[in-house]
């Protein structure tokens, strides 16, 4: 069961974000879109802005809701799959689960990664969240703004939330400029002038932050990395190989947005799988071939450095 709902104080960031969405929506619709449509000066552009803004906002709210409600994924319970239990388990039980038998990630000591709080073996890319008090599959980070962790099952919704937020903020910033310019007239009512300037300033501020954050997550997606893996690599706290989960550009995108290209930008068709293993047989074969070529190259370089054998 999900026990994170028992701390009402942590709902405050959700209320804050929901308030920002509502305020920007009200300002843009009431002081830009509707007056622009009613004026009849640019009916095509007014209708286009109205449709695009409402469609993107609807998708944004949908993704924000799924980010909050969808559990990011947890290690199976003992009844579902006993091979992940951190108790004395015979070899037969572990062998039934290839992901539990052949992980890519180990402790520095060479032992299997395990969670001392959950008493379970950790699958690759799994980490324990002390705030959610559980292990999260393919954990990216804990986000207080969604009162949830970003993990395997809700990563796509979070990525699209950033995308839609960046699009919405940029739409507001660039299309509302004419209305802001007109509001600077001294005859404009103070409240209208204030709300337009406030909305434009807020949209610029949020747009810069969200667009930069979205760009960072695009970079992570193309590198087949999570935020935690990026931090571990940057701080060199582990021997993490950034290429171990790399499936190529298209494969890395599919690992986050799903296999169906037509649904990449829609909050549906999430990536397949359970989030327990991220190495396919093709990837293992490729890694083995690369390792073999590397060994042969090193042997050849050593032979050349040694020089020709004496007669």
Tab-separated table of C-alpha atoms in Angstrom:
chain	number	residue	atom	x	y	z
A	1	UNK	CA	0.000	0.000	0.000
A	2	UNK	CA	1.056	3.575	-0.675
A	3	UNK	CA	1.629	5.247	2.703
A	4	UNK	CA	2.749	8.640	1.411
A	5	UNK	CA	-0.741	10.168	1.630
A	6	UNK	CA	-0.557	10.402	5.410
A	7	UNK	CA	1.405	13.694	5.483
A	8	UNK	CA	-0.968	16.585	4.609
A	9	UNK	CA	1.823	19.213	4.820
A	10	UNK	CA	3.440	17.718	1.742
A	11	UNK	CA	0.335	18.573	-0.277
A	12	UNK	CA	1.306	22.271	-0.118
A	13	UNK	CA	3.633	22.093	-3.184
A	14	UNK	CA	0.802	20.454	-5.151
A	15	UNK	CA	-1.580	23.247	-4.145
A	16	UNK	CA	1.070	25.842	-5.077
A	17	UNK	CA	1.645	24.345	-8.549
A	18	UNK	CA	-2.095	23.965	-9.154
A	19	UNK	CA	-2.521	27.612	-8.170
A	20	UNK	CA	0.141	28.730	-10.656
A	21	UNK	CA	-1.557	26.780	-13.441
A	22	UNK	CA	-4.957	28.268	-12.563
A	23	UNK	CA	-3.636	31.857	-12.329
A	24	UNK	CA	-1.807	31.741	-15.664
A	25	UNK	CA	-4.789	30.080	-17.328
A	26	UNK	CA	-7.168	32.738	-16.014
A	27	UNK	CA	-4.949	35.652	-17.045
A	28	UNK	CA	-4.195	34.316	-20.516
A	29	UNK	CA	-7.797	33.407	-21.287
A	30	UNK	CA	-9.538	36.402	-19.679
A	31	UNK	CA	-7.160	39.196	-20.687
A	32	UNK	CA	-5.707	37.927	-23.950
A	33	UNK	CA	-7.476	35.074	-25.754
A	34	UNK	CA	-11.108	36.041	-25.232
A	35	UNK	CA	-10.639	39.815	-25.841
A	36	UNK	CA	-8.517	39.029	-28.934
A	37	UNK	CA	-11.254	36.747	-30.286
A	38	UNK	CA	-14.052	39.195	-29.493
A	39	UNK	CA	-12.216	42.094	-31.164
A	40	UNK	CA	-12.371	40.282	-34.514
A	41	UNK	CA	-9.101	41.838	-35.699
A	42	UNK	CA	-7.196	38.563	-36.136
A	43	UNK	CA	-9.825	35.790	-35.972
A	44	UNK	CA	-7.595	33.027	-37.374
A	45	UNK	CA	-4.691	33.642	-34.996
A	46	UNK	CA	-7.032	34.182	-32.071
A	47	UNK	CA	-8.741	30.852	-32.726
A	48	UNK	CA	-5.400	29.092	-33.228
A	49	UNK	CA	-4.011	30.423	-29.942
A	50	UNK	CA	-7.227	29.475	-28.167
A	51	UNK	CA	-7.208	25.886	-29.450
A	52	UNK	CA	-3.473	25.245	-29.021
A	53	UNK	CA	-3.311	26.725	-25.529
A	54	UNK	CA	-6.322	24.797	-24.240
A	55	UNK	CA	-5.169	21.529	-25.815
A	56	UNK	CA	-1.655	21.793	-24.362
A	57	UNK	CA	-3.012	22.851	-20.963
A	58	UNK	CA	-5.384	19.878	-20.898
A	59	UNK	CA	-2.479	17.507	-21.645
A	60	UNK	CA	-0.363	19.267	-19.007
A	61	UNK	CA	-3.035	18.812	-16.321
A	62	UNK	CA	-3.518	15.187	-17.351
A	63	UNK	CA	0.215	14.445	-17.069
A	64	UNK	CA	0.464	16.286	-13.762
A	65	UNK	CA	-2.388	14.176	-12.386
A	66	UNK	CA	-0.782	10.918	-13.584
A	67	UNK	CA	2.580	11.956	-12.126
A	68	UNK	CA	0.932	12.292	-8.730
A	69	UNK	CA	-1.310	9.217	-8.824
A	70	UNK	CA	0.739	6.605	-10.722
A	71	UNK	CA	3.133	4.651	-8.501
A	72	UNK	CA	6.648	4.738	-10.008
A	73	UNK	CA	7.152	1.024	-9.449
A	74	UNK	CA	8.383	-1.110	-6.556
A	75	UNK	CA	10.237	-4.401	-6.051
A	76	UNK	CA	7.775	-7.321	-6.101
A	77	UNK	CA	6.569	-8.693	-2.780
A	78	UNK	CA	7.622	-12.121	-1.567
A	79	UNK	CA	4.362	-13.718	-2.716
A	80	UNK	CA	4.795	-12.344	-6.231
A	81	UNK	CA	8.510	-13.056	-6.738
A	82	UNK	CA	10.529	-14.471	-3.790
A	83	UNK	CA	13.864	-14.209	-5.645
A	84	UNK	CA	14.217	-10.541	-4.596
A	85	UNK	CA	13.924	-11.251	-0.878
A	86	UNK	CA	17.135	-10.562	1.028
A	87	UNK	CA	16.942	-13.810	3.009
A	88	UNK	CA	18.769	-17.097	2.588
A	89	UNK	CA	17.451	-18.140	-0.794
A	90	UNK	CA	18.621	-21.270	-2.556
A	91	UNK	CA	20.221	-21.062	-5.981
A	92	UNK	CA	17.180	-22.491	-7.673
A	93	UNK	CA	14.900	-19.655	-6.586
A	94	UNK	CA	17.356	-16.972	-7.759
A	95	UNK	CA	18.007	-18.750	-11.070
A	96	UNK	CA	14.325	-18.499	-11.917
A	97	UNK	CA	14.832	-14.733	-12.278
A	98	UNK	CA	17.635	-13.811	-14.730
A	99	UNK	CA	17.528	-10.171	-13.593
A	100	UNK	CA	18.212	-11.255	-10.016
A	101	UNK	CA	20.952	-13.652	-11.089
A	102	UNK	CA	22.885	-11.445	-13.511
A	103	UNK	CA	22.676	-7.789	-12.441
A	104	UNK	CA	24.843	-5.088	-13.999
A	105	UNK	CA	25.306	-3.129	-10.771
A	106	UNK	CA	27.171	-4.288	-7.666
A	107	UNK	CA	28.520	-2.711	-4.497
A	108	UNK	CA	32.136	-1.578	-4.437
A	109	UNK	CA	32.891	-4.717	-2.427
A	110	UNK	CA	31.528	-6.835	-5.268
A	111	UNK	CA	28.451	-7.960	-3.306
A	112	UNK	CA	24.878	-7.752	-4.555
A	113	UNK	CA	23.083	-4.454	-3.962
A	114	UNK	CA	20.452	-4.824	-1.276
A	115	UNK	CA	18.163	-2.526	0.697
A	116	UNK	CA	18.597	-2.647	4.463
A	117	UNK	CA	15.227	-0.935	4.977
A	118	UNK	CA	13.125	-3.105	2.642
A	119	UNK	CA	15.234	-6.269	3.174
A	120	UNK	CA	15.245	-6.967	-0.538
A	121	UNK	CA	17.808	-7.352	-3.295
A	122	UNK	CA	17.878	-4.282	-5.536
A	123	UNK	CA	17.293	-4.630	-9.277
A	124	UNK	CA	19.498	-2.556	-11.566
A	125	UNK	CA	18.753	1.207	-11.397
A	126	UNK	CA	16.597	0.733	-8.284
A	127	UNK	CA	17.115	3.002	-5.262
A	128	UNK	CA	15.449	3.446	-1.881
A	129	UNK	CA	13.542	6.695	-1.346
A	130	UNK	CA	13.541	7.683	2.307
A	131	UNK	CA	10.661	10.097	1.740
A	132	UNK	CA	8.378	7.516	0.103
A	133	UNK	CA	9.893	4.842	2.359
A	134	UNK	CA	10.199	2.239	-0.378
A	135	UNK	CA	12.533	1.117	-3.160
A	136	UNK	CA	11.713	2.707	-6.537
A	137	UNK	CA	12.335	0.938	-9.852
A	138	UNK	CA	14.572	2.924	-12.249
A	139	UNK	CA	14.423	5.818	-9.817
A	140	UNK	CA	15.157	9.200	-11.386
A	141	UNK	CA	14.574	11.427	-8.353
A	142	UNK	CA	12.004	12.321	-5.717
A	143	UNK	CA	9.964	15.367	-6.731
A	144	UNK	CA	8.137	17.293	-3.978
A	145	UNK	CA	6.121	19.168	-6.620
A	146	UNK	CA	4.285	15.953	-7.512
A	147	UNK	CA	4.502	14.420	-4.003
A	148	UNK	CA	5.944	11.320	-5.631
A	149	UNK	CA	9.087	9.729	-6.993
A	150	UNK	CA	9.835	9.709	-10.697
A	151	UNK	CA	10.486	6.100	-11.643
A	152	UNK	CA	9.914	3.473	-14.299
A	153	UNK	CA	6.113	3.623	-14.429
A	154	UNK	CA	5.603	7.399	-14.370
A	155	UNK	CA	8.813	8.654	-16.032
A	156	UNK	CA	7.038	9.301	-19.348
A	157	UNK	CA	4.325	11.353	-17.642
A	158	UNK	CA	6.956	13.468	-15.881
A	159	UNK	CA	8.938	13.989	-19.089
A	160	UNK	CA	5.788	15.075	-20.960
A	161	UNK	CA	4.787	17.283	-18.021
A	162	UNK	CA	8.028	19.228	-18.522
A	163	UNK	CA	7.464	19.332	-22.283
A	164	UNK	CA	3.885	20.624	-22.053
A	165	UNK	CA	4.862	23.122	-19.339
A	166	UNK	CA	7.671	24.502	-21.500
A	167	UNK	CA	5.352	24.763	-24.521
A	168	UNK	CA	2.574	26.420	-22.516
A	169	UNK	CA	4.894	28.985	-20.918
A	170	UNK	CA	6.451	29.881	-24.264
A	171	UNK	CA	3.031	30.199	-25.892
A	172	UNK	CA	1.970	32.627	-23.159
A	173	UNK	CA	5.205	34.634	-23.289
A	174	UNK	CA	5.332	35.165	-27.040
A	175	UNK	CA	1.640	35.441	-27.968
A	176	UNK	CA	0.580	37.663	-25.052
A	177	UNK	CA	3.174	40.357	-25.810
A	178	UNK	CA	0.763	42.469	-27.954
A	179	UNK	CA	-1.800	42.504	-25.134
A	180	UNK	CA	0.893	43.489	-22.621
A	181	UNK	CA	2.051	46.277	-24.913
A	182	UNK	CA	-1.506	47.613	-25.269
A	183	UNK	CA	-2.001	47.422	-21.484
A	184	UNK	CA	0.840	49.899	-20.958
A	185	UNK	CA	-1.507	52.637	-22.150
A	186	UNK	CA	-2.359	54.959	-19.229
A	187	UNK	CA	-6.069	54.579	-19.949
A	188	UNK	CA	-5.932	50.849	-19.210
A	189	UNK	CA	-7.571	49.850	-15.895
A	190	UNK	CA	-4.962	49.213	-13.229
A	191	UNK	CA	-6.063	45.631	-12.477
A	192	UNK	CA	-5.895	44.620	-16.148
A	193	UNK	CA	-2.435	46.194	-16.510
A	194	UNK	CA	-1.209	44.564	-13.320
A	195	UNK	CA	-2.492	41.079	-14.168
A	196	UNK	CA	-1.076	41.150	-17.714
A	197	UNK	CA	2.346	42.302	-16.503
A	198	UNK	CA	2.269	39.805	-13.648
A	199	UNK	CA	1.235	36.961	-15.961
A	200	UNK	CA	3.919	37.806	-18.532
A	201	UNK	CA	6.637	38.068	-15.878
A	202	UNK	CA	5.564	34.824	-14.218
A	203	UNK	CA	5.432	33.008	-17.567
A	204	UNK	CA	8.936	34.238	-18.483
A	205	UNK	CA	10.359	33.138	-15.140
A	206	UNK	CA	8.706	29.713	-15.202
A	207	UNK	CA	9.415	29.290	-18.914
A	208	UNK	CA	13.152	29.752	-18.473
A	209	UNK	CA	13.308	27.320	-15.540
A	210	UNK	CA	11.089	24.634	-17.060
A	211	UNK	CA	12.679	24.853	-20.525
A	212	UNK	CA	16.162	24.453	-19.032
A	213	UNK	CA	14.995	21.536	-16.871
A	214	UNK	CA	13.317	19.915	-19.868
A	215	UNK	CA	16.521	20.296	-21.903
A	216	UNK	CA	18.439	18.571	-19.113
A	217	UNK	CA	16.030	15.642	-19.145
A	218	UNK	CA	16.249	15.393	-22.935
A	219	UNK	CA	20.023	15.117	-22.506
A	220	UNK	CA	19.577	12.400	-19.877
A	221	UNK	CA	17.141	10.493	-22.089
A	222	UNK	CA	19.488	10.530	-25.089
A	223	UNK	CA	22.346	9.346	-22.826
A	224	UNK	CA	20.175	6.574	-21.310
A	225	UNK	CA	20.747	7.957	-17.809
A	226	UNK	CA	18.615	8.906	-14.825
A	227	UNK	CA	19.230	11.964	-12.649
A	228	UNK	CA	20.689	9.744	-9.911
A	229	UNK	CA	23.042	8.056	-12.391
A	230	UNK	CA	24.095	11.454	-13.732
A	231	UNK	CA	24.893	12.662	-10.209
A	232	UNK	CA	26.765	9.470	-9.359
A	233	UNK	CA	28.826	9.798	-12.533
A	234	UNK	CA	29.505	13.506	-11.968
A	235	UNK	CA	30.511	13.036	-8.329
A	236	UNK	CA	32.288	9.735	-9.116
A	237	UNK	CA	30.668	8.031	-6.157
A	238	UNK	CA	30.370	4.763	-8.062
A	239	UNK	CA	31.841	2.881	-10.977
A	240	UNK	CA	28.719	3.533	-13.071
A	241	UNK	CA	29.215	2.895	-16.782
A	242	UNK	CA	27.128	5.494	-18.662
A	243	UNK	CA	26.976	3.273	-21.740
A	244	UNK	CA	25.769	0.081	-20.086
A	245	UNK	CA	22.088	0.842	-20.783
A	246	UNK	CA	22.634	2.717	-24.059
A	247	UNK	CA	20.369	1.391	-26.851
A	248	UNK	CA	21.167	4.057	-29.421
A	249	UNK	CA	19.289	7.341	-29.930
A	250	UNK	CA	15.942	5.851	-31.007
A	251	UNK	CA	16.153	3.010	-28.487
A	252	UNK	CA	16.896	5.440	-25.648
A	253	UNK	CA	13.877	7.555	-26.581
A	254	UNK	CA	11.681	4.446	-26.688
A	255	UNK	CA	12.947	3.472	-23.228
A	256	UNK	CA	11.295	6.640	-21.869
A	257	UNK	CA	8.426	7.435	-24.260
A	258	UNK	CA	7.403	3.933	-25.349
A	259	UNK	CA	7.774	1.814	-28.474
A	260	UNK	CA	4.985	3.459	-30.507
A	261	UNK	CA	6.438	6.557	-32.203
A	262	UNK	CA	2.971	8.016	-32.870
A	263	UNK	CA	2.245	8.158	-29.128
A	264	UNK	CA	5.571	9.615	-27.995
A	265	UNK	CA	4.063	13.022	-27.223
A	266	UNK	CA	0.824	11.703	-25.737
A	267	UNK	CA	0.317	10.505	-22.135
A	268	UNK	CA	-0.314	6.883	-23.118
A	269	UNK	CA	1.609	3.838	-24.391
A	270	UNK	CA	4.284	3.797	-21.706
A	271	UNK	CA	7.448	1.670	-22.130
A	272	UNK	CA	6.846	-2.093	-21.870
A	273	UNK	CA	8.356	-4.288	-19.195
A	274	UNK	CA	8.378	-4.467	-15.402
A	275	UNK	CA	11.331	-2.142	-14.771
A	276	UNK	CA	13.414	-4.945	-13.269
A	277	UNK	CA	16.006	-5.432	-16.024
A	278	UNK	CA	17.259	-3.142	-18.785
A	279	UNK	CA	19.772	-5.358	-20.589
A	280	UNK	CA	18.465	-7.384	-23.538
A	281	UNK	CA	20.199	-10.366	-25.114
A	282	UNK	CA	21.169	-8.213	-28.117
A	283	UNK	CA	22.785	-5.678	-25.784
A	284	UNK	CA	24.659	-8.443	-23.920
A	285	UNK	CA	25.947	-9.854	-27.222
A	286	UNK	CA	27.019	-6.395	-28.366
A	287	UNK	CA	28.836	-5.736	-25.072
A	288	UNK	CA	30.593	-9.116	-25.269
A	289	UNK	CA	31.715	-8.413	-28.838
A	290	UNK	CA	32.995	-4.960	-27.845
A	291	UNK	CA	34.856	-6.471	-24.884
A	292	UNK	CA	36.418	-9.095	-27.160
A	293	UNK	CA	37.556	-6.479	-29.667
A	294	UNK	CA	38.990	-4.372	-26.828
A	295	UNK	CA	40.985	-7.326	-25.482
A	296	UNK	CA	42.347	-8.167	-28.930
A	297	UNK	CA	43.295	-4.527	-29.525
A	298	UNK	CA	45.150	-4.334	-26.208
A	299	UNK	CA	46.985	-7.582	-26.946
A	300	UNK	CA	47.972	-6.265	-30.381
A	301	UNK	CA	49.205	-2.971	-28.883
A	302	UNK	CA	51.282	-4.837	-26.288
A	303	UNK	CA	52.789	-7.027	-29.016
A	304	UNK	CA	53.725	-3.972	-31.081
A	305	UNK	CA	55.235	-2.237	-28.041
A	306	UNK	CA	57.338	-5.288	-27.276
A	307	UNK	CA	58.858	-5.147	-30.747
A	308	UNK	CA	59.812	-8.015	-33.060
A	309	UNK	CA	60.998	-11.221	-31.418
A	310	UNK	CA	64.776	-11.853	-31.440
A	311	UNK	CA	65.987	-14.721	-33.753
